[in-house]
Every structure is written in C-alpha cells, then in structure tokens.
Coordinates of C-alpha atoms in Angstrom, one line a residue:
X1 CA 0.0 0.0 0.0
X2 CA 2.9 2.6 0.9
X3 CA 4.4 1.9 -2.5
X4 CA 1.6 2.6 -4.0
X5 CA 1.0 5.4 -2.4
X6 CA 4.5 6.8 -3.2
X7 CA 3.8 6.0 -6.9
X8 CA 0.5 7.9 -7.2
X9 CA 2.8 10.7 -5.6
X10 CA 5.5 10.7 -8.1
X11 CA 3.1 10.5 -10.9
X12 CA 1.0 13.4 -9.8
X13 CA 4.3 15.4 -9.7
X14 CA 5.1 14.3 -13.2
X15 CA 1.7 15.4 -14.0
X16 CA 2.2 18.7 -12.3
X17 CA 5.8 18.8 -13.9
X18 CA 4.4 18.6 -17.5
X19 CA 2.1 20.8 -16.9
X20 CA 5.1 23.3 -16.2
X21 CA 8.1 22.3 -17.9
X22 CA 6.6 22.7 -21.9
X23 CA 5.5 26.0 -20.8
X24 CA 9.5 27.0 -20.1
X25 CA 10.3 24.9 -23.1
X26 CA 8.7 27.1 -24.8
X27 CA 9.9 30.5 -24.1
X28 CA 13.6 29.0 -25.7
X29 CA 11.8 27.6 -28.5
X30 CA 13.0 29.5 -31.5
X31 CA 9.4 30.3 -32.9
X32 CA 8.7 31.9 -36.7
X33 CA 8.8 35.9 -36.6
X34 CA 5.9 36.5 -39.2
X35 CA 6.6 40.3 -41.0
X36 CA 5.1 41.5 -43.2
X37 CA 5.8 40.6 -47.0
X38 CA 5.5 43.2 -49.5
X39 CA 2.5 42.3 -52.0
X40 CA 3.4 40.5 -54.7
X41 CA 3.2 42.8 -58.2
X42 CA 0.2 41.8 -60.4
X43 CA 0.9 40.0 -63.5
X44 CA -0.5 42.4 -65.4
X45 CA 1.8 44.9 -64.4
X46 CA 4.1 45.9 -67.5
X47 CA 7.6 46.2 -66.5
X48 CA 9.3 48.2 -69.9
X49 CA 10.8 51.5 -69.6
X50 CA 8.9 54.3 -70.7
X51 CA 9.7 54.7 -74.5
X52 CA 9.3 58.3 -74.1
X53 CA 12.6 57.9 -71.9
X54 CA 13.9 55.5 -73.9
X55 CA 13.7 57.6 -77.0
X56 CA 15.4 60.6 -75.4
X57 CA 19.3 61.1 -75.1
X58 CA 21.4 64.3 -75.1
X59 CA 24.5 65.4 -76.8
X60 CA 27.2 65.6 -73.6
X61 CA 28.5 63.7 -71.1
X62 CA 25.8 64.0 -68.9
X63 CA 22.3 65.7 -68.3
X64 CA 19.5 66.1 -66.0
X65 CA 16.0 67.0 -66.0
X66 CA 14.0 67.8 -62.6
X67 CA 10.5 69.0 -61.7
X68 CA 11.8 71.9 -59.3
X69 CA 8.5 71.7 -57.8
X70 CA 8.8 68.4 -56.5
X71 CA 12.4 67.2 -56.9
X72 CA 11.7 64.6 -58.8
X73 CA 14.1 63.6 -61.5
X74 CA 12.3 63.1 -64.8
X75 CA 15.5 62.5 -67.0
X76 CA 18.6 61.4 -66.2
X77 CA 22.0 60.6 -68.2
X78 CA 25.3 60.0 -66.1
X79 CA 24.0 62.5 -63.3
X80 CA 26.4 60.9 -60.8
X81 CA 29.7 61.0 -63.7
X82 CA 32.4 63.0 -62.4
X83 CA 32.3 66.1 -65.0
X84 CA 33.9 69.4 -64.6
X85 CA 31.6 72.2 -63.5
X86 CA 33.9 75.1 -65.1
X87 CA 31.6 78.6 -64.3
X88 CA 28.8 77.1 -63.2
X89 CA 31.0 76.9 -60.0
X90 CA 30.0 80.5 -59.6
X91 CA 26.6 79.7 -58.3
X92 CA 28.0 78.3 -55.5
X93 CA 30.2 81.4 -54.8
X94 CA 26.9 83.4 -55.2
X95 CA 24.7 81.6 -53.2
X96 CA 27.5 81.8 -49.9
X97 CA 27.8 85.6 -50.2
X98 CA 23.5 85.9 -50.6
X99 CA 24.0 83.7 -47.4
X100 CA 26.3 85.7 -45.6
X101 CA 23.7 88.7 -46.5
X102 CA 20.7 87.1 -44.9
X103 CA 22.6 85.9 -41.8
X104 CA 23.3 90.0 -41.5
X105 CA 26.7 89.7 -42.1
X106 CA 26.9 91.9 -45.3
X107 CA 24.2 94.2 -47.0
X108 CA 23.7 94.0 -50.7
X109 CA 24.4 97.6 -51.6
X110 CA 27.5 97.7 -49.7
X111 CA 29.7 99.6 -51.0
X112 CA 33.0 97.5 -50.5
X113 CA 36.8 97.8 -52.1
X114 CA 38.2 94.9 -53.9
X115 CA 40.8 93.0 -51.8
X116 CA 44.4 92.1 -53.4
X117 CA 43.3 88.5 -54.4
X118 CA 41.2 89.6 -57.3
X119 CA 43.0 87.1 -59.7
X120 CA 43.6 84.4 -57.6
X121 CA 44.1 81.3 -59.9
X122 CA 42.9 82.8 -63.2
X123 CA 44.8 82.4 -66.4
X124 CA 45.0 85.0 -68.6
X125 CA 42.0 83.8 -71.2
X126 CA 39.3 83.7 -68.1
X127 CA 36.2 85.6 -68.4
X128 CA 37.0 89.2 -66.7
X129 CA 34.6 92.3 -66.2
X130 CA 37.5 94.4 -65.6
X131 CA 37.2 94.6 -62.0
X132 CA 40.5 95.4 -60.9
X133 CA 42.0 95.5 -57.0
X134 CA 41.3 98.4 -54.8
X135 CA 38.2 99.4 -56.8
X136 CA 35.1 100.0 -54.8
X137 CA 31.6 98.8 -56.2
X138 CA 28.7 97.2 -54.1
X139 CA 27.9 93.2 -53.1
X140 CA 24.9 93.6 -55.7
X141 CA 27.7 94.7 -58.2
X142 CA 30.0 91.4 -57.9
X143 CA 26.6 89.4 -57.7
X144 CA 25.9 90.6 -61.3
X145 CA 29.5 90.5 -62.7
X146 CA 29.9 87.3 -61.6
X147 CA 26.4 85.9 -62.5
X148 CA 25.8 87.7 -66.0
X149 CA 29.7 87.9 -68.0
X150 CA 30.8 85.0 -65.8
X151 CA 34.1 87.7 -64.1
X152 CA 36.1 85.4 -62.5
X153 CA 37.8 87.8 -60.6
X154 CA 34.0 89.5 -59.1
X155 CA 34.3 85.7 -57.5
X156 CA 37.6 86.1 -56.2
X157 CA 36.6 89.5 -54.6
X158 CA 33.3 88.0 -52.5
X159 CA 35.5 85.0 -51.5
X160 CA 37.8 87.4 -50.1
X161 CA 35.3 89.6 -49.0
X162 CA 33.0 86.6 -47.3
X163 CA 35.6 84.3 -45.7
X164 CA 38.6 87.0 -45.6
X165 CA 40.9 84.7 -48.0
X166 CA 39.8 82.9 -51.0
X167 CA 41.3 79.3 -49.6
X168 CA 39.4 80.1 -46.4
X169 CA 36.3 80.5 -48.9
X170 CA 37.3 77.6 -50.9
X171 CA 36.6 75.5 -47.8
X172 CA 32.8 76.7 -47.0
X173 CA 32.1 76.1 -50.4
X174 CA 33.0 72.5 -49.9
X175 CA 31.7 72.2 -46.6
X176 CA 28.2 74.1 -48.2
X177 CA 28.5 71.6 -50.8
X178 CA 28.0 68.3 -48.5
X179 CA 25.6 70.3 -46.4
X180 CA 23.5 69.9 -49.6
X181 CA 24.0 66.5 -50.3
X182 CA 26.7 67.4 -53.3
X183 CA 28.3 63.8 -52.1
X184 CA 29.9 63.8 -56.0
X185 CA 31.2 67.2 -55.7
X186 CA 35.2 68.9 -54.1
X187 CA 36.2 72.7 -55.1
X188 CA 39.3 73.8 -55.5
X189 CA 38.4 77.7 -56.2
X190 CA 35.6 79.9 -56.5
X191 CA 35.4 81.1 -60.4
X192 CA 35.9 77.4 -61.6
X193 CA 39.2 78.2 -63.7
X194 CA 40.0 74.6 -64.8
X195 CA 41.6 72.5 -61.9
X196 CA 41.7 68.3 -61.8
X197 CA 40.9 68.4 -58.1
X198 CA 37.5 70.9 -59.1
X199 CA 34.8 68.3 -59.9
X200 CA 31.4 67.9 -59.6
X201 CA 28.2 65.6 -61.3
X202 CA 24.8 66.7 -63.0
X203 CA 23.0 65.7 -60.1
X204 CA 25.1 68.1 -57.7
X205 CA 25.0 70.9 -59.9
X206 CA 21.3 70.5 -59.6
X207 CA 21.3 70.3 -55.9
X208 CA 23.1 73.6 -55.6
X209 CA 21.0 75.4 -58.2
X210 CA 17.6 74.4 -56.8
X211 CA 19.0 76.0 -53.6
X212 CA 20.3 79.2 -55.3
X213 CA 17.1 79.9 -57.1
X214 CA 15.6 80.5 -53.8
X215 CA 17.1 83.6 -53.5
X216 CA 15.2 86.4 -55.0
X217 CA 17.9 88.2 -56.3
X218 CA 20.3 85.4 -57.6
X219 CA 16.7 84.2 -59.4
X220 CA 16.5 87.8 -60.4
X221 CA 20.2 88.5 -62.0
X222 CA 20.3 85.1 -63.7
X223 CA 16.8 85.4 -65.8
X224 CA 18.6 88.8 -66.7
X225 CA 19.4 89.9 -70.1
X226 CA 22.1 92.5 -69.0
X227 CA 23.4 94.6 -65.8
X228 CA 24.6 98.1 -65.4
X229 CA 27.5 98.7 -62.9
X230 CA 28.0 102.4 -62.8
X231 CA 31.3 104.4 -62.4
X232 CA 33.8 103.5 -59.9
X233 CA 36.9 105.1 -58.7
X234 CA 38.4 103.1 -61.3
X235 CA 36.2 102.9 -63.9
X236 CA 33.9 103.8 -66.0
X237 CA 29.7 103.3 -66.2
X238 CA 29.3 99.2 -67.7
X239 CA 27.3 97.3 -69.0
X240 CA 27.4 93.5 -69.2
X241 CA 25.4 90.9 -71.1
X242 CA 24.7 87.6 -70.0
X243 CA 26.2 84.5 -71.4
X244 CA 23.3 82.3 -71.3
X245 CA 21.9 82.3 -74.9
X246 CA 18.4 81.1 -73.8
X247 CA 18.0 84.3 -71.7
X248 CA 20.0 86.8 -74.3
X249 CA 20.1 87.0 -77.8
X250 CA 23.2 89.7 -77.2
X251 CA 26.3 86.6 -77.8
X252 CA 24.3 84.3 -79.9
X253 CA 21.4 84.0 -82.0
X254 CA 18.2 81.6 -82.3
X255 CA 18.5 80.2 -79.0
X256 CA 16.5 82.3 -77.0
X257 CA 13.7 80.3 -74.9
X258 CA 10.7 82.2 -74.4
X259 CA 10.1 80.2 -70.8
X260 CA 13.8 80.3 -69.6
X261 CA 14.4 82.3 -66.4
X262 CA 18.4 81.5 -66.1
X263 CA 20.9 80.0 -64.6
X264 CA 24.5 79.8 -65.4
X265 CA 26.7 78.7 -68.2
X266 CA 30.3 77.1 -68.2
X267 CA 33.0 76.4 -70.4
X268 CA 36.4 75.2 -70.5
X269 CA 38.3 72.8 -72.8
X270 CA 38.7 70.1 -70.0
X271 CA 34.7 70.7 -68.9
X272 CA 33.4 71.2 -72.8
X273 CA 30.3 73.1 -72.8
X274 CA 28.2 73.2 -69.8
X275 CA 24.7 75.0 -68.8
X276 CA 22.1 74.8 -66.1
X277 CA 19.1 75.8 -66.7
X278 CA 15.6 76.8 -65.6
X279 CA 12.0 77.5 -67.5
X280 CA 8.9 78.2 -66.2
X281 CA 5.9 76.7 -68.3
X282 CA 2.4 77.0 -67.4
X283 CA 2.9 77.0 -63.7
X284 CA 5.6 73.8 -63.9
X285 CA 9.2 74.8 -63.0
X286 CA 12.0 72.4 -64.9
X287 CA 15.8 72.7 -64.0
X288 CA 18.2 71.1 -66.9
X289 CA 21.3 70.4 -66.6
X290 CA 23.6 69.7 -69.5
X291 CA 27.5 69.1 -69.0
X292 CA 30.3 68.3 -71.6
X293 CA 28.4 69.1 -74.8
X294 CA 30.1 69.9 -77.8
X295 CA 30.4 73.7 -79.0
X296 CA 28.8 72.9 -82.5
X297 CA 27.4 70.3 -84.2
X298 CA 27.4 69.9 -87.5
X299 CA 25.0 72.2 -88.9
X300 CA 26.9 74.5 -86.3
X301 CA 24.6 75.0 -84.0
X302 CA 25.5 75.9 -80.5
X303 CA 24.8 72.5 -79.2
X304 CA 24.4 73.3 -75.2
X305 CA 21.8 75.5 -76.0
X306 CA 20.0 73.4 -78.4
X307 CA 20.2 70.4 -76.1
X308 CA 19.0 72.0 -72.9
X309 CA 16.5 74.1 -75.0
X310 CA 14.9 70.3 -76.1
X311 CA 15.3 69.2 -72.7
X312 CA 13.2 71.5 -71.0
X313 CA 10.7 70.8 -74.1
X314 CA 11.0 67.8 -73.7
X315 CA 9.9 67.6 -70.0
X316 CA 6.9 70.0 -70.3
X317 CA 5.4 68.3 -73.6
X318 CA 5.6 64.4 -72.6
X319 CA 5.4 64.7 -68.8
X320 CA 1.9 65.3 -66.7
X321 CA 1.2 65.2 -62.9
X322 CA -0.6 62.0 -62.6
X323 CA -2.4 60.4 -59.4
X324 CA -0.8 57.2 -58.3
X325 CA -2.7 56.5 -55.3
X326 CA -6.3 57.5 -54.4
X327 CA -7.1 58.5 -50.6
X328 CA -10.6 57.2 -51.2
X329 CA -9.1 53.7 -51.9
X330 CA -9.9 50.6 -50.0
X331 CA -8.4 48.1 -52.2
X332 CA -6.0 46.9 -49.6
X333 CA -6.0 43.6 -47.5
X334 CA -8.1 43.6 -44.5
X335 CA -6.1 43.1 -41.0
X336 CA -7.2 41.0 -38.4
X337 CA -8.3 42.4 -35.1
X338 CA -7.6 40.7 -31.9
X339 CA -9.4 40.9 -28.1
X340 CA -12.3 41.8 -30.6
X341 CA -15.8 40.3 -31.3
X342 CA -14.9 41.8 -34.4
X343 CA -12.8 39.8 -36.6
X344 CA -11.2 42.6 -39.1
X345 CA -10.4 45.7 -40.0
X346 CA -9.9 47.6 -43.1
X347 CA -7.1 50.0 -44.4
X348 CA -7.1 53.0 -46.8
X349 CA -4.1 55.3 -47.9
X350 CA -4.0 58.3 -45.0
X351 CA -3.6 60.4 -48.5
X352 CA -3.1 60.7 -52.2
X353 CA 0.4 60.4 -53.8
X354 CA 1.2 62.1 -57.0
X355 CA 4.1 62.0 -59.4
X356 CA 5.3 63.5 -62.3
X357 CA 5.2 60.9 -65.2
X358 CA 6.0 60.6 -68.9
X359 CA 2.6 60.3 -70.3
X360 CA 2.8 56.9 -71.8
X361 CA 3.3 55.4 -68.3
X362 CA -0.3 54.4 -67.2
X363 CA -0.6 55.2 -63.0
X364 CA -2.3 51.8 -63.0
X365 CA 0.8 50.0 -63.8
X366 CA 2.5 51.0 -60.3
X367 CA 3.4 48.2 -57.6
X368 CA 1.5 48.9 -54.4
X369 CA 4.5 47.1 -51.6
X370 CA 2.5 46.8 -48.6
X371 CA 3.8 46.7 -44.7
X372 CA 1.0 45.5 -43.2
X373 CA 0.9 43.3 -39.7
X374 CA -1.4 40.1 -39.6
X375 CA -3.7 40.9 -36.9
X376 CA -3.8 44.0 -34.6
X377 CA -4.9 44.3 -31.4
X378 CA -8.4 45.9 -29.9
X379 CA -8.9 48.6 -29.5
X380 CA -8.6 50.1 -32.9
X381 CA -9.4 54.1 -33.3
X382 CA -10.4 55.0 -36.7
X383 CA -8.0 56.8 -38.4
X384 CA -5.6 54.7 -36.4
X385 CA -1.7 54.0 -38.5
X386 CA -1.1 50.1 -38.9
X387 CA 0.7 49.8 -42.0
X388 CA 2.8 51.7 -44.9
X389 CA 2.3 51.7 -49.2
X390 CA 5.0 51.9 -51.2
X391 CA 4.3 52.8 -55.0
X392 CA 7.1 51.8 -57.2
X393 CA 7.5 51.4 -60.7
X394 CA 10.5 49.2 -62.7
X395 CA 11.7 49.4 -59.2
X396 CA 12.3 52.9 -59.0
X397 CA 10.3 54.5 -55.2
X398 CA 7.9 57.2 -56.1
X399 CA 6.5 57.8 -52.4
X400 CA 5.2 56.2 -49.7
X401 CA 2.1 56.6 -47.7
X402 CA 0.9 55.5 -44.2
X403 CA -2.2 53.3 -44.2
X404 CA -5.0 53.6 -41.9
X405 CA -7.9 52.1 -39.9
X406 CA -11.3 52.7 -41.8
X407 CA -13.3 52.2 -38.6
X408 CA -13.6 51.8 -35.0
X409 CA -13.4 48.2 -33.1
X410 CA -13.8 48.1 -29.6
X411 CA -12.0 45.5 -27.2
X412 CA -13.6 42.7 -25.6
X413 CA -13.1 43.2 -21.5
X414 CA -13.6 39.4 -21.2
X415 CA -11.0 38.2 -24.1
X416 CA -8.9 41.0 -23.3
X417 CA -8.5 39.4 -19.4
X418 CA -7.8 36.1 -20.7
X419 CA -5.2 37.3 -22.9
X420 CA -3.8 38.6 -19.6
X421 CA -3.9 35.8 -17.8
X422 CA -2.4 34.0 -20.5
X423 CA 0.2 36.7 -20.9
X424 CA 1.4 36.5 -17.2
X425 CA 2.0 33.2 -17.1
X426 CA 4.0 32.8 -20.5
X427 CA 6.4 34.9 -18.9
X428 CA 9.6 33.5 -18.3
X429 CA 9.8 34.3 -14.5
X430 CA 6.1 33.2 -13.9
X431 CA 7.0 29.9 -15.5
X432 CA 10.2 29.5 -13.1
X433 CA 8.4 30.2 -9.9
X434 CA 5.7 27.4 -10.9
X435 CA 8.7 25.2 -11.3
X436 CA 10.4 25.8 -8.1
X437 CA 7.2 25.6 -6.6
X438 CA 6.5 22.0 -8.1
X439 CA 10.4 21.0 -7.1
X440 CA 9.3 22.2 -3.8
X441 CA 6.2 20.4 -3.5
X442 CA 7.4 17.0 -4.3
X443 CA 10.5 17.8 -2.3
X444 CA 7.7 18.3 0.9
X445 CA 5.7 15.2 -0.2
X446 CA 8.8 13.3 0.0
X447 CA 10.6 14.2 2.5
X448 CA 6.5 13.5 4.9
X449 CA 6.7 9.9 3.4
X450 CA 9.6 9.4 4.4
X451 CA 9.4 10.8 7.6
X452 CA 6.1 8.7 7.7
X453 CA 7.8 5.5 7.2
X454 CA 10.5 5.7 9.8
X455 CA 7.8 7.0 12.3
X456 CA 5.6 3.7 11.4
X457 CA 8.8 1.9 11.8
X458 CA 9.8 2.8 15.1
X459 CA 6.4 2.4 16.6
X460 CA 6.2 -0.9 15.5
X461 CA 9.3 -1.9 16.9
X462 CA 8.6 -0.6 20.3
X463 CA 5.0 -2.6 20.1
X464 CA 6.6 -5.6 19.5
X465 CA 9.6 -5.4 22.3
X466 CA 6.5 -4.5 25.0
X467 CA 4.7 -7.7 24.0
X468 CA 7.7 -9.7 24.6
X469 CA 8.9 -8.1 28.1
X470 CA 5.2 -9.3 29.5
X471 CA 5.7 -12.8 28.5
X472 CA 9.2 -13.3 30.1
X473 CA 8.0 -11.2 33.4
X474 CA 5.3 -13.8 33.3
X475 CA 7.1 -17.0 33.3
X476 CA 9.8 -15.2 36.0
X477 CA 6.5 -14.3 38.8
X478 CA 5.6 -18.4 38.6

C-alpha cells in the first residue's frame, strides 16, 4: 500500500511537472517571426521603360532633368559622372555671399573695395569684367558680374570679401557643398578656372542650383538679359550681357527660350560646354542640366543650347502630374483584429500620392509594396496607423504613404483578461516560480513519506519489544 501510495505521488508530480516544464520549453523555442511581405506585383503589371525615356538622349557627357516643384528627376544621363563644372562653379560662390547677407553679415548695396586676391588662380583667357583690385563697387555689383559675363575675378573679390581669403572660402564652399547633399562634388576655387581636383556631377550641380534659385535676387540676376554697374573710382559706367543664350540674344542667335528664367553657363576645354538651366511653363518649373556638350554640331549649331532648349521641351510636352494612389481607396487587405468580437479591419491610404510621369506610363501600372501586420490588437481608433504603401514602378520608389484604420473596433473586456492571464504566465519568471514551486512540492511530499515510514517503523518496533517483556515477566513471577 505505501508503495503505491509513493507511486501515485511521483506521478501526480510528473503530471504537475508537465504541466510546467513545456510552458519553459517554450519560451527558448525559436518560434517563426511573421513580417510582413511586400505584395506580390500583379501580372499584369508591365515592366518596360517608358519609350518616351527610352527615346530621349542628349548630346554631352551628362544631363539632368527635374521637376523643381517636387524634386523629382524626370530625365537622367550620367548624373552621378564625375564632370567638370567650369563657371557654373559661380553659383556656389553666389549663393555663400547671398548667405552671408541674410545671416546680416553683409548688406547687398554695400559699397565694399576689392581686396588684393582679385586674380587668384585665373589664367590669362578667363572671363574678366575688368574689375581690378582696390576698386570700390557694391555686393549687388560682384553678384551681377559674376552671375551675367561670368568675371572670374567678381568671385575672387566675394570669397575674399565673405571668408577674408579665397582658400578660407574655398573651404565653405566644400563644406556648403555636403551640407546639400553634393556627395559627387570637391572645389578647389571659387570662379571654376580649370583644376583636376574641381569636380562635380549633374545631379550636384542641380542640388546647388535648386537652392540658389531661392534667392530672389540670384533668381533675379540670372533670368537677366544685362546689368549696369556704374562708375567706380576706377572705372567707367558698364554694361554686361549675360552669357546664357536662352536668356540673351546679345552673344548668340536663335537660342532664346521664351520660358527660360536662367541659370548659369560654363566652359572650359577640360569641362566642354556646360549649362544649367531653368523655365517656367504654365505654372511647372523644370531645371536642366547639361554638361560636356560639344560647341557645334554639324549644322553649327550651339549644341548646349539646343540640347537643354529640347530638354526642357522635352519635359513639359511628354510629362503630366498623374495620381498614383487614391485617398478614397480601399483596395487593400483587411487586418485582423484581436481581443475583438470583431474579426477585421480595413485599411485605406491616409492620403493621395502624385508624381510627375511621362505620359505613356499608365498610374495603373504601379506596384503597391505593402507593410502590413497580420492581426492587430483591440482597440482600434479609426483613423488609427497600422501599415505603410509603397508605390514603385521598374523598381524605382515614387512615395510612400501611411495606411490607416477605416473604422472603430472596440476590445472585448472578457478576451482581453484572458489574454492577460495568458500573458502572465508565459512569462519566463512566472514559468520558473511554478517550477520551483512544483520542485518544492514534491520535495515536501517526499521528504513527509519518508518521515512517515520511519515513524511507522519505530512504533512498531517498540509494540513488538513490549509484547515480549510481559511474556518473560510472566514466566519469572511463577
């Protein structure tokens, strides 16, 4: 009987140990992390290039076209290619002395006299507006020179002006330039006289023009056919004309865009022929960017003109803002709701996305890439986030948008108490304290049967000795 009561023991213990033990198991059991996939892409999806962007190509090295509205880059040739940046270089210096005027450092008609490093690293073939040292002319003066005849030395004389030495200057225009994001781009000077360490891309170029052209006055000098400085100490009254042939018709003829409103050209024989420039269409603002083009073709025409003149074209004629993604849409997976007597809930896009497209690109055609949890849990506020939408197309990101509850689902008390009590004891330290607790329970049982036993024992001896004594004291009293 006493072994069998020690054997229901031990097997009640296993009971109680089994009941434990999986529960610890289970917390080092390497379990599946379920994220969530991005949506597979429809078959019916095309995946071609635009042939509008296929058709397209441009006469240089490289070229870029961008919406300035929105940033987005609707053409692109080698826009990361190291090129040679030759006087568009000067919107840099431009842009650091307008900056140095807004922070109150300098006014723009300040009257100010040229410092003694007015030729700094220009060669005697360098664009010049005669500006000579010691002369005295205002900020808005250099601005101009620089901006509209290109004077190299108008750059030299803000630099030293700005910074108080033009390799002191040379160093905020390179630490302006990663400010910006101009990763592609070092500067060695501040006119952009030819120099193998002076290097740029497309892309940067565009960066620092998009940020120039916030500037009311830069915007204002550059769409400018011409600019009057009058009479110094050490000159007379003059007037300069502007380089950029789609602004001026004063250098060349035939180029001149009705829609341009700058920037800046640039040209050396290492560079080849450089512009960056801007139009404004019907409320759309384009930037183009055009490095290492030939000077003529062969029907000698002045190639960096023609080529940014069809670029710009080119980007308000076959490009359109399109809607890729409807607010309004619920065509989205629903997501399961937890601690609910409601089982689901469904999604829409917190907004619409937009993008400037060729036209031949149908918005349909974009990949929705969903991040999306299986289930949430109660409760669920309408308008709540639970997920992301990323719209791509040929794998290029066009914007992504948060996705959102469509409704209200309110928690269940009761399931949401059981999920508790669950909870709580799936932790790890609940689950060790209900083991030590089931050691220490069969450690008691044991430790009172055996106890028990040697109790029972020793009573029985004792019993049977007293029987024995009264038998012998028996036979000794007859």
């Amino acid at each position: 009987m006493k072994k069998n009561r020690l054997a229901s023991f031990l097997l009640l213990a296993g009971l109680l140990a089994g009941l434990v033990f999986p529960l610890s198991a289970g917390a080092t059991e390497t379990q599946p992390v379920q994220t969530p996939a991005p949506s597979a892409a429809p078959s019916s999806v095309p995946q071609q290039q635009s042939a509008l962007l296929a058709s397209m190509h441009i006469e240089g090295t490289a070229a870029l076209l961008v919406d300035d509205d929105t940033g987005e880059v609707l053409y692109e040739q080698n826009a990361h290619g190291k090129v040679y940046p030759a006087s568009i270089t000067k919107v840099m210096t431009c842009l650091l002395t307008l900056e140095s005027i807004a922070r109150g450092e300098h006014q723009l008609d300040e009257v100010v006299t040229v410092g003694d490093q007015v030729n700094y690293g220009i060669g005697a073939d360098g664009s010049t507006a005669g500006i000579k040292a010691g002369e005295q002319l205002t900020i808005h003066d250099l601005l101009g020179a620089a901006l509209i005849p290109s004077a190299n030395e108008a750059c030299n004389a803000m630099a030293q002006l700005v910074a108080g030495d033009v390799e002191k200057f040379v160093d905020l225009m390179n630490q302006r330039a990663q400010e910006l994001g101009m990763n592609d781009t070092h500067f060695a000077n501040p006119h952009g006289y030819h120099d193998p360490d002076h290097y740029t891309s497309a892309y940067d170029i565009y960066l620092m023009a998009h940020e120039a052209m916030k500037d009311p006055t830069f915007r204002e000098l550059v769409s400018s056919v011409d600019y009057k400085i009058p009479a110094t100490n050490l000159s007379e009254a003059r007037t300069l004309h502007s380089t950029n042939g789609l602004v001026s018709t004063w250098r060349v003829r035939d180029y001149w865009y009705e829609y341009a409103t700058g920037i800046k050209t640039g040209s050396t024989p290492e560079a080849g022929h450089c512009l960056v420039s801007s139009a404004t269409k019907n409320d759309r603002n384009l930037i183009a960017v055009v490095m290492g083009a030939a000077n003529y073709t062969e029907n000698k025409d002045v190639n960096y003109f023609t080529e940014s003149k069809r670029l710009l074209e080119f980007g308000f004629n076959n490009f359109s803002r399109q809607t890729i993604l409807d607010g309004s849409s619920l065509d989205f997976p629903e997501v399961s709701v937890t601690l609910s007597k409601t089982d689901y809930v469904t999604v829409r896009p917190a907004g619409s996305l937009s993008a400037t497209l060729p036209n031949d690109i149908d918005p349909a055609a974009f990949q929705r890439e969903l991040d999306l949890p299986e289930s949430v849990e109660a409760p669920v506020e309408e308008g709540q986030v639970l997920g992301t939408v990323t719209l791509t197309y040929n794998g290029q990101e066009y914007g992504k948008v948060d996705l959102v509850a469509n409704s209200s689902v309110e928690r269940s008390e009761l399931l949401y108490r059981l999920d508790r009590i669950q909870k709580f004891f799936d932790q790890l330290w609940v689950r060790i304290v209900l083991v030590v607790l089931a050691v220490l329970l069969v450690f008691l049982f044991l430790r009172h049967l055996i106890t028990g036993r040697k109790r029972s024992r020793y009573g029985g001896s004792r019993a049977r000795g007293g029987r024995g004594s009264s038998r012998y004291s028996g036979r000794r009293r007859r």
